[in-house]
């Protein structure tokens, strides 16, 4: 959530920055400032009324003590009027504050200067590419056919149990899935991230805290009777562990990792491009989250990018990195790098990770601050990244490592799987 003080000081800059997202925010920003002026005016008047009421109360006590009952009763009548006035002013202030909050919830984060202009994924900038695209055997299959051929994943059984987008992993498919989770967690913890196991359901405050609500409400599964949401990513519960905290400067950085299943409705997702593991309603993901001093957050973002690179190098998967343009940038992000692995059998790139810096956007919603060396309380910067999302990594492994006789297992995963070949 953007800060009103920043909007007041940088309105024109914010209008220009949000235009990079394809948003004409001038009228909304103007309304934010007007509503805030109303809130502040009501607050100032309320403070005056309360101060006057307190002054009268002290005077009434003195008048009763001196025996001037008539004057004391006259002042008591005035305090009744002030009490009614304060009630009205407080209601005006609360209404203005609520309206201000709702307006701020509609505004996405300000893009970093590095974010390129653009309207959609076609305008993203490729900033890095690594790995050779393998030459597959004649008649190479996409992962959903390989999964069926080698009895690794049963998509139809998932439909029977739940519905489309909820696959059942079997045998070596399940073991490979578990191997990837353990491998990712081990890579993250060896890099200094503390592992957490967190709830898979969160309350509304957590959804608002990291910005999924109200922006992604239609994409989240909601348990109405308990007013809880199934998590779309571990970022939500992990980051919300620190909601409302005042940290010491010495506490930073805080680095966390966790594995969770993720749940996304993905309404309207149909067609060949979402077959198999390409897009699911439930999938596994290992996440990394960082809480950083604002001065260090972009160096931390670069470090997260290098960390994910290292994992993909060990898996020996061809990948590229995209810097997302304004039109494709997530609602809460100031700067995002997407990692994509090349699916040779599908002849297309598949997104497997997003690494983002949210700057103070989430921290302002979370009221997550730290006491800096100058003694002032300031908002932290929050960052997160997938390290990694499993479905498309698994798809890439099955397709790119296939041979005429079966599927090789990446060398780094063999100790986790207990086998080196699927045939």
XYZ file of N, CA and C in Angstrom, residues 102-296:
585
model
N -9.697 2.303 1.557
C -10.210 1.592 0.389
C -9.628 2.147 -0.906
N -9.446 3.468 -0.965
C -8.824 4.065 -2.153
C -7.386 3.596 -2.309
N -6.650 3.571 -1.206
C -5.252 3.140 -1.258
C -5.134 1.679 -1.668
N -6.125 0.853 -1.272
C -6.100 -0.555 -1.636
C -6.228 -0.760 -3.148
N -6.772 0.230 -3.862
C -6.945 0.079 -5.305
C -5.683 0.422 -6.086
N -4.700 1.035 -5.429
C -3.501 1.502 -6.121
C -2.378 0.476 -6.030
N -1.819 0.048 -7.157
C -0.687 -0.885 -7.126
C 0.603 -0.172 -6.742
N 1.647 -0.951 -6.590
C 2.947 -0.405 -6.220
C 3.531 0.432 -7.368
N 4.436 1.331 -6.986
C 5.126 2.166 -7.955
C 6.265 1.361 -8.581
N 6.308 1.238 -9.911
C 7.391 0.482 -10.548
C 8.748 1.143 -10.330
N 9.750 0.323 -10.128
C 11.126 0.791 -10.073
C 11.524 1.378 -11.438
N 12.510 2.256 -11.422
C 12.959 2.891 -12.677
C 13.444 1.870 -13.698
N 13.905 0.699 -13.235
C 14.391 -0.325 -14.156
C 13.276 -1.031 -14.914
N 12.039 -0.914 -14.435
C 10.922 -1.603 -15.077
C 10.667 -0.986 -16.453
N 10.701 -1.809 -17.503
C 10.455 -1.258 -18.846
C 8.975 -0.963 -19.058
N 8.700 -0.002 -19.915
C 7.316 0.266 -20.290
C 6.815 -0.892 -21.146
N 5.511 -1.120 -21.121
C 4.942 -2.202 -21.919
C 3.564 -2.555 -21.426
N 2.815 -3.258 -22.249
C 1.429 -3.566 -21.913
C 1.201 -4.998 -21.453
N 2.031 -5.950 -21.920
C 1.805 -7.342 -21.546
C 3.117 -8.117 -21.627
N 3.022 -9.452 -21.495
C 4.210 -10.311 -21.428
C 5.092 -10.205 -22.662
N 4.523 -9.770 -23.770
C 5.314 -9.631 -24.995
C 6.322 -8.489 -24.910
N 6.142 -7.593 -23.941
C 7.038 -6.449 -23.788
C 8.060 -6.644 -22.669
N 8.091 -7.836 -22.062
C 9.107 -8.116 -21.044
C 10.487 -8.174 -21.677
N 11.507 -7.800 -20.906
C 12.879 -7.773 -21.415
C 13.645 -9.033 -20.987
N 14.219 -9.715 -21.954
C 15.098 -10.831 -21.621
C 16.450 -10.254 -21.208
N 16.871 -10.558 -19.987
C 18.122 -9.990 -19.474
C 19.215 -11.038 -19.312
N 18.858 -12.330 -19.423
C 19.876 -13.365 -19.234
C 19.356 -14.683 -19.798
N 20.258 -15.482 -20.327
C 19.897 -16.814 -20.819
C 21.088 -17.737 -20.596
N 20.811 -18.977 -20.202
C 21.895 -19.931 -19.928
C 21.427 -21.349 -20.214
N 22.360 -22.178 -20.674
C 22.075 -23.591 -20.897
C 21.739 -23.892 -22.343
N 22.168 -25.036 -22.794
C 21.879 -25.463 -24.160
C 20.565 -26.222 -24.207
N 19.769 -25.904 -25.196
C 18.513 -26.622 -25.393
C 18.837 -27.999 -25.965
N 18.454 -29.071 -25.294
C 18.850 -30.411 -25.749
C 18.142 -30.808 -27.044
N 18.805 -31.658 -27.803
C 18.191 -32.227 -29.000
C 17.553 -33.552 -28.604
N 16.254 -33.619 -28.693
C 15.535 -34.798 -28.232
C 15.454 -35.854 -29.328
N 15.169 -37.070 -28.877
C 15.022 -38.176 -29.813
C 13.786 -37.947 -30.675
N 13.781 -38.568 -31.811
C 12.618 -38.452 -32.693
C 11.389 -39.007 -31.981
N 10.289 -38.309 -32.100
C 9.060 -38.744 -31.447
C 9.005 -38.384 -29.968
N 9.805 -37.393 -29.547
C 9.786 -36.961 -28.145
C 8.389 -36.519 -27.738
N 8.050 -36.780 -26.477
C 6.689 -36.555 -26.005
C 6.631 -35.383 -25.016
N 5.490 -34.700 -24.943
C 5.297 -33.710 -23.883
C 5.120 -34.414 -22.540
N 5.285 -33.671 -21.468
C 5.348 -34.306 -20.151
C 4.063 -35.043 -19.772
N 2.894 -34.561 -20.226
C 1.657 -35.247 -19.837
C 1.555 -36.632 -20.465
N 2.158 -36.800 -21.654
C 2.179 -38.136 -22.254
C 3.260 -39.008 -21.620
N 4.381 -38.398 -21.262
C 5.421 -39.152 -20.544
C 4.905 -39.617 -19.182
N 4.158 -38.729 -18.492
C 3.617 -39.081 -17.178
C 2.681 -40.283 -17.275
N 1.909 -40.325 -18.350
C 1.000 -41.454 -18.539
C 1.765 -42.715 -18.953
N 2.732 -42.556 -19.853
C 3.495 -43.702 -20.350
C 4.237 -44.417 -19.236
N 4.821 -43.635 -18.314
C 5.627 -44.234 -17.244
C 4.894 -44.263 -15.898
N 3.590 -43.983 -15.938
C 2.727 -44.082 -14.754
C 3.255 -43.217 -13.592
N 3.520 -41.953 -13.896
C 4.086 -41.031 -12.908
C 3.043 -40.088 -12.304
N 2.115 -39.645 -13.131
C 1.091 -38.711 -12.692
C -0.229 -39.132 -13.322
N -1.300 -39.137 -12.508
C -2.618 -39.511 -13.005
C -3.519 -38.276 -12.932
N -3.704 -37.632 -14.069
C -4.543 -36.432 -14.118
C -6.018 -36.785 -14.016
N -6.423 -37.905 -14.627
C -7.824 -38.309 -14.594
C -8.259 -38.692 -13.188
N -7.362 -39.327 -12.435
C -7.701 -39.707 -11.059
C -7.919 -38.462 -10.206
N -7.120 -37.413 -10.470
C -7.321 -36.156 -9.756
C -8.676 -35.541 -10.058
N -9.127 -35.678 -11.324
C -10.453 -35.189 -11.704
C -11.529 -35.952 -10.942
N -11.347 -37.262 -10.817
C -12.311 -38.095 -10.095
C -12.416 -37.676 -8.640
N -11.281 -37.403 -8.019
C -11.264 -37.073 -6.594
C -11.759 -35.650 -6.333
N -11.284 -34.705 -7.154
C -11.547 -33.290 -6.897
C -12.077 -32.572 -8.125
N -11.288 -32.563 -9.185
C -11.635 -31.852 -10.408
C -10.373 -31.584 -11.204
N -10.514 -30.934 -12.332
C -9.357 -30.632 -13.171
C -8.393 -29.721 -12.427
N -7.107 -29.973 -12.653
C -6.086 -29.131 -12.025
C -5.609 -29.630 -10.680
N -5.974 -30.861 -10.313
C -5.550 -31.459 -9.041
C -4.957 -32.844 -9.315
N -3.719 -32.917 -9.840
C -3.157 -34.202 -10.247
C -2.779 -35.086 -9.064
N -2.701 -36.382 -9.347
C -2.228 -37.368 -8.372
C -0.866 -37.873 -8.835
N 0.163 -37.696 -8.011
C 1.508 -38.178 -8.336
C 1.645 -39.597 -7.805
N 2.295 -40.470 -8.604
C 2.352 -41.890 -8.272
C 3.784 -42.413 -8.349
N 4.096 -43.388 -7.537
C 5.353 -44.115 -7.642
C 6.565 -43.219 -7.758
N 7.333 -43.418 -8.838
C 8.534 -42.616 -9.031
C 8.197 -41.143 -9.293
N 7.018 -40.872 -9.784
C 6.588 -39.487 -9.952
C 6.457 -38.786 -8.612
N 5.856 -39.480 -7.630
C 5.712 -38.925 -6.281
C 7.074 -38.775 -5.613
N 7.964 -39.755 -5.830
C 9.292 -39.696 -5.218
C 10.132 -38.575 -5.820
N 9.987 -38.359 -7.129
C 10.705 -37.263 -7.779
C 10.187 -35.917 -7.269
N 8.887 -35.833 -7.064
C 8.298 -34.616 -6.514
C 8.854 -34.337 -5.112
N 8.887 -35.365 -4.291
C 9.411 -35.214 -2.922
C 10.907 -34.891 -2.947
N 11.634 -35.466 -3.889
C 13.068 -35.197 -4.013
C 13.315 -33.726 -4.337
N 12.527 -33.177 -5.247
C 12.688 -31.779 -5.609
C 12.434 -30.861 -4.416
N 11.395 -31.155 -3.638
C 11.087 -30.333 -2.458
C 12.255 -30.355 -1.476
N 12.769 -31.553 -1.182
C 13.880 -31.667 -0.242
C 15.137 -30.985 -0.767
N 15.386 -31.145 -2.051
C 16.562 -30.523 -2.664
C 16.470 -29.000 -2.591
N 15.324 -28.451 -2.951
C 15.162 -26.995 -2.905
C 15.335 -26.470 -1.477
N 14.728 -27.146 -0.521
C 14.848 -26.698 0.874
C 16.297 -26.777 1.355
N 16.987 -27.841 0.988
C 18.391 -27.971 1.392
C 19.242 -26.868 0.766
N 18.993 -26.541 -0.490
C 19.733 -25.453 -1.140
C 19.478 -24.121 -0.427
N 18.235 -23.893 -0.042
C 17.889 -22.628 0.596
C 18.456 -22.528 2.008
N 18.339 -23.597 2.775
C 18.864 -23.545 4.146
C 20.391 -23.462 4.149
N 21.045 -24.111 3.181
C 22.506 -24.024 3.120
C 22.954 -22.619 2.727
N 22.051 -21.853 2.107
C 22.356 -20.457 1.752
C 22.001 -19.492 2.877
N 21.548 -20.028 4.019
C 21.297 -19.182 5.176
C 19.846 -18.889 5.477
N 18.928 -19.444 4.683
C 17.506 -19.227 4.938
C 17.032 -20.172 6.048
N 16.259 -19.658 6.977
C 15.691 -20.470 8.051
C 14.408 -21.115 7.561
N 14.291 -22.433 7.755
C 13.119 -23.154 7.263
C 11.956 -23.033 8.239
N 10.755 -22.816 7.683
C 9.524 -22.763 8.470
C 8.484 -23.683 7.845
N 7.671 -24.302 8.710
C 6.453 -24.975 8.264
C 5.291 -24.125 8.751
N 4.472 -23.684 7.823
C 3.453 -22.680 8.148
C 2.059 -23.201 7.801
N 1.005 -22.567 8.342
C -0.364 -22.967 8.005
C -0.654 -22.766 6.517
N -1.550 -23.601 6.020
C -1.950 -23.513 4.618
C -3.245 -22.723 4.448
N -3.810 -22.274 5.553
C -4.970 -21.402 5.571
C -4.584 -20.123 6.300
N -5.067 -18.976 5.811
C -4.757 -17.705 6.461
C -6.043 -16.901 6.647
N -5.990 -15.967 7.603
C -7.148 -15.105 7.827
C -7.124 -13.922 6.863
N -8.185 -13.144 6.904
C -8.319 -12.023 5.972
C -7.211 -10.998 6.157
N -6.823 -10.756 7.417
C -5.766 -9.772 7.695
C -4.464 -10.161 7.007
N -4.173 -11.455 6.946
C -2.957 -11.915 6.271
C -3.047 -11.688 4.768
N -4.244 -11.919 4.193
C -4.424 -11.686 2.764
C -4.244 -10.221 2.395
N -4.760 -9.328 3.248
C -4.571 -7.899 3.011
C -3.122 -7.492 3.274
N -2.493 -8.142 4.232
C -1.137 -7.763 4.627
C -0.122 -7.877 3.512
N -0.209 -8.935 2.704
C 0.751 -9.120 1.616
C 0.185 -8.729 0.258
N -1.065 -8.231 0.228
C -1.592 -7.642 -0.994
C -2.383 -8.575 -1.891
N -2.654 -9.815 -1.443
C -3.499 -10.693 -2.257
C -4.954 -10.205 -2.226
N -5.346 -9.629 -1.109
C -6.675 -9.035 -0.982
C -6.539 -7.518 -0.975
N -7.458 -6.796 -1.607
C -8.598 -7.329 -2.369
C -8.260 -7.666 -3.826
N -7.012 -7.457 -4.255
C -6.654 -7.554 -5.670
C -6.918 -8.937 -6.256
N -6.560 -10.011 -5.556
C -6.658 -11.365 -6.101
C -7.761 -12.183 -5.432
N -8.767 -11.514 -4.898
C -9.807 -12.227 -4.148
C -10.465 -13.310 -4.993
N -10.708 -13.031 -6.264
C -11.359 -14.007 -7.121
C -10.492 -15.201 -7.460
N -9.183 -15.106 -7.224
C -8.261 -16.204 -7.519
C -7.989 -17.085 -6.307
N -8.479 -16.688 -5.136
C -8.196 -17.431 -3.907
C -9.401 -18.280 -3.519
N -9.121 -19.480 -3.017
C -10.180 -20.330 -2.478
C -10.541 -19.840 -1.083
N -11.830 -19.629 -0.849
C -12.302 -19.053 0.405
C -13.147 -20.073 1.156
N -12.811 -20.311 2.409
C -13.599 -21.177 3.286
C -14.567 -20.273 4.033
N -15.775 -20.139 3.494
C -16.705 -19.125 3.969
C -17.102 -19.259 5.414
N -17.365 -20.475 5.876
C -17.884 -20.659 7.228
C -16.887 -20.202 8.288
N -15.594 -20.286 7.975
C -14.545 -19.874 8.906
C -13.871 -18.570 8.488
N -14.244 -18.035 7.320
C -13.649 -16.814 6.777
C -12.128 -16.927 6.698
N -11.668 -18.043 6.126
C -10.245 -18.282 5.922
C -9.989 -18.520 4.435
N -8.740 -18.298 4.025
C -8.358 -18.450 2.624
C -7.246 -19.481 2.496
N -7.364 -20.380 1.484
C -6.251 -21.265 1.169
C -5.154 -20.440 0.528
N -3.922 -20.691 0.910
C -2.817 -19.830 0.481
C -2.493 -20.032 -1.000
N -2.250 -18.945 -1.741
C -1.796 -19.062 -3.124
C -0.291 -19.228 -3.222
N 0.420 -18.979 -2.115
C 1.873 -19.078 -2.049
C 2.295 -18.998 -0.589
N 3.443 -19.607 -0.255
C 3.954 -19.548 1.111
C 4.349 -18.135 1.517
N 4.524 -17.267 0.531
C 4.841 -15.863 0.818
C 3.850 -15.258 1.807
N 2.566 -15.654 1.702
C 1.531 -15.028 2.528
C 1.716 -15.365 4.007
N 1.703 -16.649 4.414
C 1.892 -16.920 5.836
C 3.285 -16.579 6.355
N 4.315 -16.800 5.541
C 5.686 -16.545 6.016
C 5.887 -15.059 6.294
N 5.492 -14.203 5.361
C 5.677 -12.759 5.565
C 4.808 -12.255 6.708
N 3.604 -12.802 6.830
C 2.686 -12.354 7.881
C 3.106 -12.799 9.279
N 4.083 -13.675 9.382
C 4.617 -14.005 10.713
C 5.134 -12.751 11.415
N 5.514 -11.736 10.642
C 6.138 -10.533 11.193
C 5.189 -9.321 11.161
N 3.924 -9.566 10.855
C 2.957 -8.473 10.781
C 2.857 -7.743 12.128
N 2.965 -6.400 12.073
C 2.836 -5.591 13.275
C 4.082 -5.496 14.130
N 5.177 -6.110 13.689
C 6.399 -6.126 14.506
C 7.199 -4.835 14.338
N 7.896 -4.468 15.405
C 8.906 -3.411 15.361
C 10.250 -4.087 15.596
N 11.047 -4.182 14.555
C 12.314 -4.896 14.609
C 13.446 -3.950 14.975
N 14.518 -4.521 15.445
C 15.744 -3.762 15.638
C 16.555 -3.795 14.345
N 17.353 -2.774 14.141
C 18.210 -2.742 12.960
C 19.096 -3.981 12.890
N 19.513 -4.454 14.067
C 20.403 -5.621 14.132
C 19.688 -6.919 13.750
N 18.335 -6.900 13.728
C 17.573 -8.101 13.340
C 17.639 -8.357 11.834
N 17.966 -7.326 11.078
C 17.933 -7.427 9.618
C 19.264 -7.892 9.046
N 19.258 -8.673 7.969
C 18.070 -9.162 7.283
C 17.481 -10.392 7.957
N 16.190 -10.616 7.733
C 15.517 -11.851 8.135
C 15.281 -12.659 6.868
N 15.739 -13.899 6.856
C 15.638 -14.739 5.657
C 14.907 -16.033 6.000
N 13.879 -16.345 5.238
C 13.015 -17.491 5.526
C 12.805 -18.319 4.265
N 12.582 -19.604 4.471
C 12.167 -20.479 3.377
C 11.125 -21.438 3.900
N 10.269 -21.909 3.018
C 9.255 -22.876 3.415
C 8.640 -23.553 2.217
N 8.246 -24.797 2.447
C 7.509 -25.549 1.426
C 6.035 -25.554 1.801
N 5.177 -25.308 0.819
C 3.732 -25.468 1.012
C 3.094 -25.898 -0.299
N 1.952 -26.570 -0.213
C 1.101 -26.626 -1.399
C 0.496 -25.247 -1.606
N 0.165 -24.924 -2.836
C -0.425 -23.623 -3.172
C -1.727 -23.863 -3.916
N -2.698 -22.985 -3.666
C -4.028 -23.165 -4.220
C -4.456 -21.905 -4.970
N -4.794 -22.061 -6.249
C -5.221 -20.931 -7.060
C -6.367 -21.364 -7.970
N -7.412 -20.563 -7.983
C -8.578 -20.925 -8.777
C -8.275 -20.851 -10.269
N -7.425 -19.898 -10.688
C -7.042 -19.768 -12.102
C -8.275 -19.775 -12.994
N -9.251 -18.938 -12.624
C -10.499 -18.884 -13.385
C -10.234 -18.476 -14.828
N -10.890 -19.167 -15.751
C -10.775 -18.816 -17.166
C -9.541 -19.367 -17.849
N -8.804 -20.276 -17.187
C -7.588 -20.838 -17.782
C -7.925 -22.116 -18.540
N -7.947 -22.017 -19.845
C -8.273 -23.164 -20.678
C -7.342 -23.196 -21.898
N -7.350 -24.315 -22.610
C -6.599 -24.400 -23.856
C -5.385 -25.292 -23.736
N -4.734 -25.517 -24.870
C -3.594 -26.436 -24.935
C -2.428 -25.958 -24.089
N -2.272 -24.636 -23.937
C -1.121 -24.108 -23.220
C -1.199 -24.370 -21.722
N -2.348 -24.848 -21.231
C -2.460 -25.142 -19.804
C -2.601 -26.644 -19.561
N -2.214 -27.461 -20.524
C -2.332 -28.913 -20.361
C -1.323 -29.432 -19.347
N -1.643 -30.592 -18.793
C -0.716 -31.264 -17.885
C -0.388 -30.429 -16.669
N 0.917 -30.231 -16.435
C 1.394 -29.488 -15.272
C 1.554 -27.993 -15.548
N 1.206 -27.560 -16.752
C 1.462 -26.166 -17.118
C 0.699 -25.185 -16.238
N -0.518 -25.545 -15.848
C -1.275 -24.681 -14.942
C -2.215 -25.540 -14.111
N -2.100 -25.405 -12.781
C -2.851 -26.245 -11.854
C -3.589 -25.395 -10.823
N -4.579 -26.016 -10.201
C -5.275 -25.358 -9.084
C -4.576 -25.647 -7.759
N -3.880 -26.768 -7.684
C -3.061 -27.090 -6.507
C -1.692 -27.530 -6.991
N -0.656 -26.923 -6.425
C 0.702 -27.295 -6.819
C 1.647 -27.025 -5.654
N 2.816 -27.630 -5.722
C 3.816 -27.493 -4.656
C 4.840 -26.432 -5.025
N 5.295 -25.707 -4.003
C 6.279 -24.655 -4.253
C 7.117 -24.449 -2.999
N 8.393 -24.200 -3.215
C 9.302 -23.815 -2.132
C 9.617 -22.339 -2.326
N 9.427 -21.565 -1.269
C 9.522 -20.110 -1.351
C 10.687 -19.594 -0.504
N 11.248 -18.472 -0.924
C 12.202 -17.738 -0.087
C 11.659 -16.327 0.131
N 11.780 -15.848 1.355
C 11.285 -14.526 1.747
C 12.388 -13.802 2.493
N 12.557 -12.522 2.186
C 13.562 -11.708 2.872
C 12.917 -10.424 3.391
N 13.303 -10.028 4.600
C 12.920 -8.738 5.179
C 14.209 -7.962 5.352
N 14.304 -6.827 4.662
C 15.585 -6.149 4.503
C 15.525 -4.674 4.899
N 16.692 -4.146 5.280
C 16.855 -2.703 5.407
C 16.689 -2.097 4.005
N 15.959 -0.980 3.878
C 15.748 -0.397 2.546
C 17.027 -0.149 1.756
N 18.124 0.153 2.440
C 19.380 0.421 1.735
C 19.966 -0.826 1.082
N 19.536 -2.015 1.543
C 20.160 -3.260 1.088
C 19.256 -4.113 0.199
